[in-house]
Coordinates of C-alpha atoms in Angstrom, one line a residue:
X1 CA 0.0 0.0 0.0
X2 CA 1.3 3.5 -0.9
X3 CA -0.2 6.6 0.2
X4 CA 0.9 10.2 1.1
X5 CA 2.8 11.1 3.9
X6 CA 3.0 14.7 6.0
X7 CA 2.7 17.5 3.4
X8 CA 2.6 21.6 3.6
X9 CA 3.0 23.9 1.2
X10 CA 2.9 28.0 0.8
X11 CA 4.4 30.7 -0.7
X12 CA 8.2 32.3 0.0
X13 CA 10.2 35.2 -0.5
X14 CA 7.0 37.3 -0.5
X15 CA 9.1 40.9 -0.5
X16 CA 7.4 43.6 1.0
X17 CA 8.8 47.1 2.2
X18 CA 6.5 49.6 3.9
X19 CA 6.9 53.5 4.4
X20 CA 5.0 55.1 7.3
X21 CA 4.7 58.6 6.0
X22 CA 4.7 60.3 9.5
X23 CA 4.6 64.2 9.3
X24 CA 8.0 64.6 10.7
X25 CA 9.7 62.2 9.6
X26 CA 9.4 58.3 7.2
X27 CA 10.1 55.4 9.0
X28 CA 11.2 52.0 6.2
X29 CA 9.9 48.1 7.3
X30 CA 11.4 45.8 5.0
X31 CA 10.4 42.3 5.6
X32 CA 10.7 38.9 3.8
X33 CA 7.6 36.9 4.3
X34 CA 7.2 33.0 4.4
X35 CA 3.6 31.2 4.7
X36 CA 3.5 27.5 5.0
X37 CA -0.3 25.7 5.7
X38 CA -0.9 22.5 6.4
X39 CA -4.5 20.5 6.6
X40 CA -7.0 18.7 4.0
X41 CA -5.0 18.9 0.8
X42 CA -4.8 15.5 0.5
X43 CA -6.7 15.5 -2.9
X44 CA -5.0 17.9 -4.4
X45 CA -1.8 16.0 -4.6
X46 CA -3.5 12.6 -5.1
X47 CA -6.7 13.0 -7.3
X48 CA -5.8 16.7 -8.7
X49 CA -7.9 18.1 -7.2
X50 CA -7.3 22.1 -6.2
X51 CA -10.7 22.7 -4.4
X52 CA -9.5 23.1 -1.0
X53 CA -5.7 24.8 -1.9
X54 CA -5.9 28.7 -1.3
X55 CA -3.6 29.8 -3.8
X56 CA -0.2 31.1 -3.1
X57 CA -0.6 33.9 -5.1
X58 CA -3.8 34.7 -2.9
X59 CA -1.1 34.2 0.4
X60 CA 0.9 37.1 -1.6
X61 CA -2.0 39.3 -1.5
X62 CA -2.9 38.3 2.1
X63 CA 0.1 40.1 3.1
X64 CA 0.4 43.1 1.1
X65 CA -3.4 43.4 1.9
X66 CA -2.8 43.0 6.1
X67 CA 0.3 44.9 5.8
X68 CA -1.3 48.6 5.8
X69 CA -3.7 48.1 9.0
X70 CA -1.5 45.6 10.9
X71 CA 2.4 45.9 10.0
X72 CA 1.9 48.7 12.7
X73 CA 4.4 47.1 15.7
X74 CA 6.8 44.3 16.0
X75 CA 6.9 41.4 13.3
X76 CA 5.9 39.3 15.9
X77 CA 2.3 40.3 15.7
X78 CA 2.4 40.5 12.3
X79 CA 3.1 37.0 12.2
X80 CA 0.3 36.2 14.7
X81 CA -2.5 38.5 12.3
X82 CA -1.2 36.4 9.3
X83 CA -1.4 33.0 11.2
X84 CA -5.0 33.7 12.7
X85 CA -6.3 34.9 9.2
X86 CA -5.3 31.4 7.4
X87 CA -6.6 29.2 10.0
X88 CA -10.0 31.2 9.4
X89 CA -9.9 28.8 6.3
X90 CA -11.3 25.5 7.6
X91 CA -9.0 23.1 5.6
X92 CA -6.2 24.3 7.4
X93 CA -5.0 23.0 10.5
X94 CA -1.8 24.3 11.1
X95 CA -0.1 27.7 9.6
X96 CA 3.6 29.3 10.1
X97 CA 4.2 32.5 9.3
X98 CA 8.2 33.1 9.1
X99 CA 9.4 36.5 8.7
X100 CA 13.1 38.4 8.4
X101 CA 12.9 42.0 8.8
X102 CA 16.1 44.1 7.2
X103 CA 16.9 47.0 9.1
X104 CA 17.2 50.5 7.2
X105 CA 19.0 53.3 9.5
X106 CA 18.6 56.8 9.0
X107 CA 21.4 58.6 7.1
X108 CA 22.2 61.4 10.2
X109 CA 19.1 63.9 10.9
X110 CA 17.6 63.0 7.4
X111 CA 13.6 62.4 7.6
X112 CA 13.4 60.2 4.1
X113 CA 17.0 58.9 3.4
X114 CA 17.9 55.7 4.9
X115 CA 20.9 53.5 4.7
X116 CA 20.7 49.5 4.6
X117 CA 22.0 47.6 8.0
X118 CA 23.8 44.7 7.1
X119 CA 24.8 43.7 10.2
X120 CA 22.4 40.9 11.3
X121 CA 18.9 40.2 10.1
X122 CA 15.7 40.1 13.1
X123 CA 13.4 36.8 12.7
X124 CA 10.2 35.5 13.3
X125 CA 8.0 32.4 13.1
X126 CA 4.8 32.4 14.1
X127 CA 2.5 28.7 14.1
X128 CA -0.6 28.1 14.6
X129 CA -3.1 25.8 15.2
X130 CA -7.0 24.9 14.5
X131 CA -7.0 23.9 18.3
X132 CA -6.5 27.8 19.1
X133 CA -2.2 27.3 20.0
X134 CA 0.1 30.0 18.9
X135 CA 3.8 29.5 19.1
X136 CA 6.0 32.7 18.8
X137 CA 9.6 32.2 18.0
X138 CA 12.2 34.9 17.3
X139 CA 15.6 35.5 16.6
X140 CA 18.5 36.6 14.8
X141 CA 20.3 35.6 11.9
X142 CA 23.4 36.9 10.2
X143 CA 25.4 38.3 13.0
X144 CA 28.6 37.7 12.8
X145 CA 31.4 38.3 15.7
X146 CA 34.7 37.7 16.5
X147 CA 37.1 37.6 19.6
X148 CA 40.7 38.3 19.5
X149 CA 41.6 36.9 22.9
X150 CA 39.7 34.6 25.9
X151 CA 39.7 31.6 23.2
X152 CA 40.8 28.0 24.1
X153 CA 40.2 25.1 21.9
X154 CA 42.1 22.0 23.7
X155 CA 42.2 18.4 25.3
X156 CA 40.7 16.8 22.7
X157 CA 41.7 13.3 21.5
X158 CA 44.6 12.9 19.0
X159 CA 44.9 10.3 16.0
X160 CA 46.7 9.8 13.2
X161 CA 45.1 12.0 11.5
X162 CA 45.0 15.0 13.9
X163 CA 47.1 18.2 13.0
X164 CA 45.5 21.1 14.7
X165 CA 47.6 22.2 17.5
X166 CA 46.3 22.9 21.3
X167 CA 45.9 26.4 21.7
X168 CA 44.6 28.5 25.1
X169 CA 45.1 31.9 22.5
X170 CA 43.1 31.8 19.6
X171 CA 41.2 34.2 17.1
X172 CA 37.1 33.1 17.6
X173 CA 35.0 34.2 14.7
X174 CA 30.8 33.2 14.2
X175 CA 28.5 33.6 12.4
X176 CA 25.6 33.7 14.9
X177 CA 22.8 32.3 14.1
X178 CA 19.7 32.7 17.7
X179 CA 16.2 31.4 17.8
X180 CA 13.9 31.4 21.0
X181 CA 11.0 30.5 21.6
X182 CA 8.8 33.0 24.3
X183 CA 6.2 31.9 27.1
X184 CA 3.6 34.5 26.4
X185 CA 3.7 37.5 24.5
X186 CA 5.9 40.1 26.3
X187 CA 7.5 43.8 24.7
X188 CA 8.6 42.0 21.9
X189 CA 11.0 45.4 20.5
X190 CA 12.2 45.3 24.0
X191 CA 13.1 41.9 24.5
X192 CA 14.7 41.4 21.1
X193 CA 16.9 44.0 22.2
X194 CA 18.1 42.8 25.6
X195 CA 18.2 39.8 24.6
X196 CA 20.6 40.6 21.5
X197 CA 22.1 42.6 24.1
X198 CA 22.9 39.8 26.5
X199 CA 24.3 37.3 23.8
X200 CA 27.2 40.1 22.9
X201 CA 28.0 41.2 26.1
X202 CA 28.3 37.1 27.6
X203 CA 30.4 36.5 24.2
X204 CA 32.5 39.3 24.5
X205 CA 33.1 38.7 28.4
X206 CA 33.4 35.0 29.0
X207 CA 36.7 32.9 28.9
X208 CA 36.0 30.4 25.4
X209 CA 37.2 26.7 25.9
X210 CA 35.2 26.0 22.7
X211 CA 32.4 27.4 20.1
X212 CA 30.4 24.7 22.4
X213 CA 31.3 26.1 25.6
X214 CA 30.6 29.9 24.4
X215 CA 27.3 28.3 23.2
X216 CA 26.0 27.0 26.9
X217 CA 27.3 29.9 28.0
X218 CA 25.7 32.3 26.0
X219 CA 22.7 30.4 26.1
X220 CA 22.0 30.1 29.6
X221 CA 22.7 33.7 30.5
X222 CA 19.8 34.3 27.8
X223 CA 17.8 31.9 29.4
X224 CA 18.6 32.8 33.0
X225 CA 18.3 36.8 32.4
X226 CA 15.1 36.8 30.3
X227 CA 11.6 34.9 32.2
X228 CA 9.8 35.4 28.8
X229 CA 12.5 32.7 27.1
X230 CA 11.1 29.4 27.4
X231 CA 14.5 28.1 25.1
X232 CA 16.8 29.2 22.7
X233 CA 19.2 27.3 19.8
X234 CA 21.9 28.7 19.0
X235 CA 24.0 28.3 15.8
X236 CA 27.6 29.1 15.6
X237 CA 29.7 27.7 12.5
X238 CA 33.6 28.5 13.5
X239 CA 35.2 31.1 11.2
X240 CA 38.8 30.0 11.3
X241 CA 41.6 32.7 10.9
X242 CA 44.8 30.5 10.1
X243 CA 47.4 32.3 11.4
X244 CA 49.8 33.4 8.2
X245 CA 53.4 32.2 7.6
X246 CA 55.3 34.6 6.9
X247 CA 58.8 32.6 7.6
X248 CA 59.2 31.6 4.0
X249 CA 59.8 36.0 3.9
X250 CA 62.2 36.0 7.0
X251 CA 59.6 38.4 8.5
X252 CA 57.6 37.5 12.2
X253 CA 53.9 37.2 12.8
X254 CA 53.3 37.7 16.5
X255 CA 49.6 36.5 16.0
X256 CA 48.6 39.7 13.8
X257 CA 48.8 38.4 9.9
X258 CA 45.9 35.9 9.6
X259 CA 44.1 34.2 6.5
X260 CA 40.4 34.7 7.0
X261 CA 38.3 31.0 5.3
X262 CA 34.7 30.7 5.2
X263 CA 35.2 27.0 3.6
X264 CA 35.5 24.2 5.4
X265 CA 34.4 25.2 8.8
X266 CA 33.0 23.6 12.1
X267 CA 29.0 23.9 13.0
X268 CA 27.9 23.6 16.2
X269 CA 24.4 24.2 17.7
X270 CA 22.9 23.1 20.5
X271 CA 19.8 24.1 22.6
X272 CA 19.7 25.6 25.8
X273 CA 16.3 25.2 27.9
X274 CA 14.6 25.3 31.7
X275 CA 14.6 22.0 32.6

């Protein structure tokens, strides 16, 4: 016997930037917007039948259509406006709204001229249920940091194949990479931003043995600082420096010349919870 197994489907990358024309002064929200239902679509991947699928180029609309009366406070509650409008729909059982919002700062005193922040990317996902649950998980994405001292990385076991040296002195770079999941539904602006502001100042402070110690560390002062965090994962993929030779040139390199590689590096990710 042969039938279908867990399905969902949606519509991604739906691009949408907003300008709140205040009478002072614009304000930009630029957000990439991700819908993904699940429910009774059976049919339509077994018999071909498209009765029950809302389109994804009706989810599109959804959110340009929301966007003007709701897109008002954090993405958070976007999300959660998006997620209660599609389980409306009574095929649907279960809907996720994930969103990335790009941060545009304002180019000194300007009112209307705004300069893109690249420097890490604020995330949302937002599920759903017909049984009335709501799940809020946020996060950030893209933020990468680096350490020039209080790195460690030894004690582990040596075989033949085993080159890298012990070191209690090394260069730590990440790509950080934070999702956690709240208890309620707090200040969400404000705790986005203590909580972004706890994981650099317990990464910049703390004495590294590993990526995987700075990652229960970091973790559990978020946890431990922050009631509203129920958990967070934490992503760190280690952005070697190799420190440069420069002996084939009869020059020294007191730990200052290093070759920066993005390709092969570690990964390491745990999750840090309340018991």
């Amino acid at each position: 016997m042969i039938e279908l197994g867990a399905n969902r489907y949606g519509k991604a990358a739906i691009r949408l930037v907003k300008i709140d024309r205040g009478p002072d002064r614009h304000t930009v929200r630029d957000l990439t917007v991700a819908i993904a239902l699940e429910g009774d679509f059976a049919s339509s991947y077994v018999d071909g039948d498209n009765s029950l699928v809302v389109a994804t180029d009706t989810m599109k609309n959804t959110v340009y259509a929301l966007a003007g009366e709701y897109l008002t406070g954090p993405i958070e509650a976007f999300g959660a406006v998006l997620v209660r409008h599609f389980l409306a729909v009574n095929q649907v059982e279960q809907a996720t709204v994930s969103i990335e919002e790009h941060d545009w700062g304002r180019i000194g005193e300007a009112p209307d001229a705004f300069v893109r922040d690249r420097v890490s990317t604020r995330t949302a996902a937002v599920t759903g249920t017909g049984a009335g649950r709501i799940e809020i998980d946020a996060g950030i994405d893209d933020l990468t940091v680096m350490k020039t001292t209080k790195s460690a990385f030894g004690g582990f076991p040596r075989d033949e194949f085993t080159t890298l040296p012990d070191t209690d002195d090394r260069l730590l770079a990440t790509r950080v990479s934070a999702v956690w999941r709240y208890t309620g539904t707090p200040d969400f602006d404000a705790s986005h931003a203590a909580i972004r502001s706890t994981l650099l100042e317990v990464f910049a402070e703390h004495e590294s043995q590993s990526v995987q110690h700075t990652i229960w560390v970091v973790g559990r002062a978020i946890v431990d600082r922050h009631p509203e965090v129920a958990e967070v994962t934490l992503t760190m993929p280690n952005l070697h420096h190799w420190l440069a030779d420069l002996s084939p040139f009869g020059r020294p390199n007191d730990r200052s010349i290093f070759i920066a590689t993005t390709q092969p590096h570690g990964l390491i990710e745990a999750t840090v919870r309340r018991a």
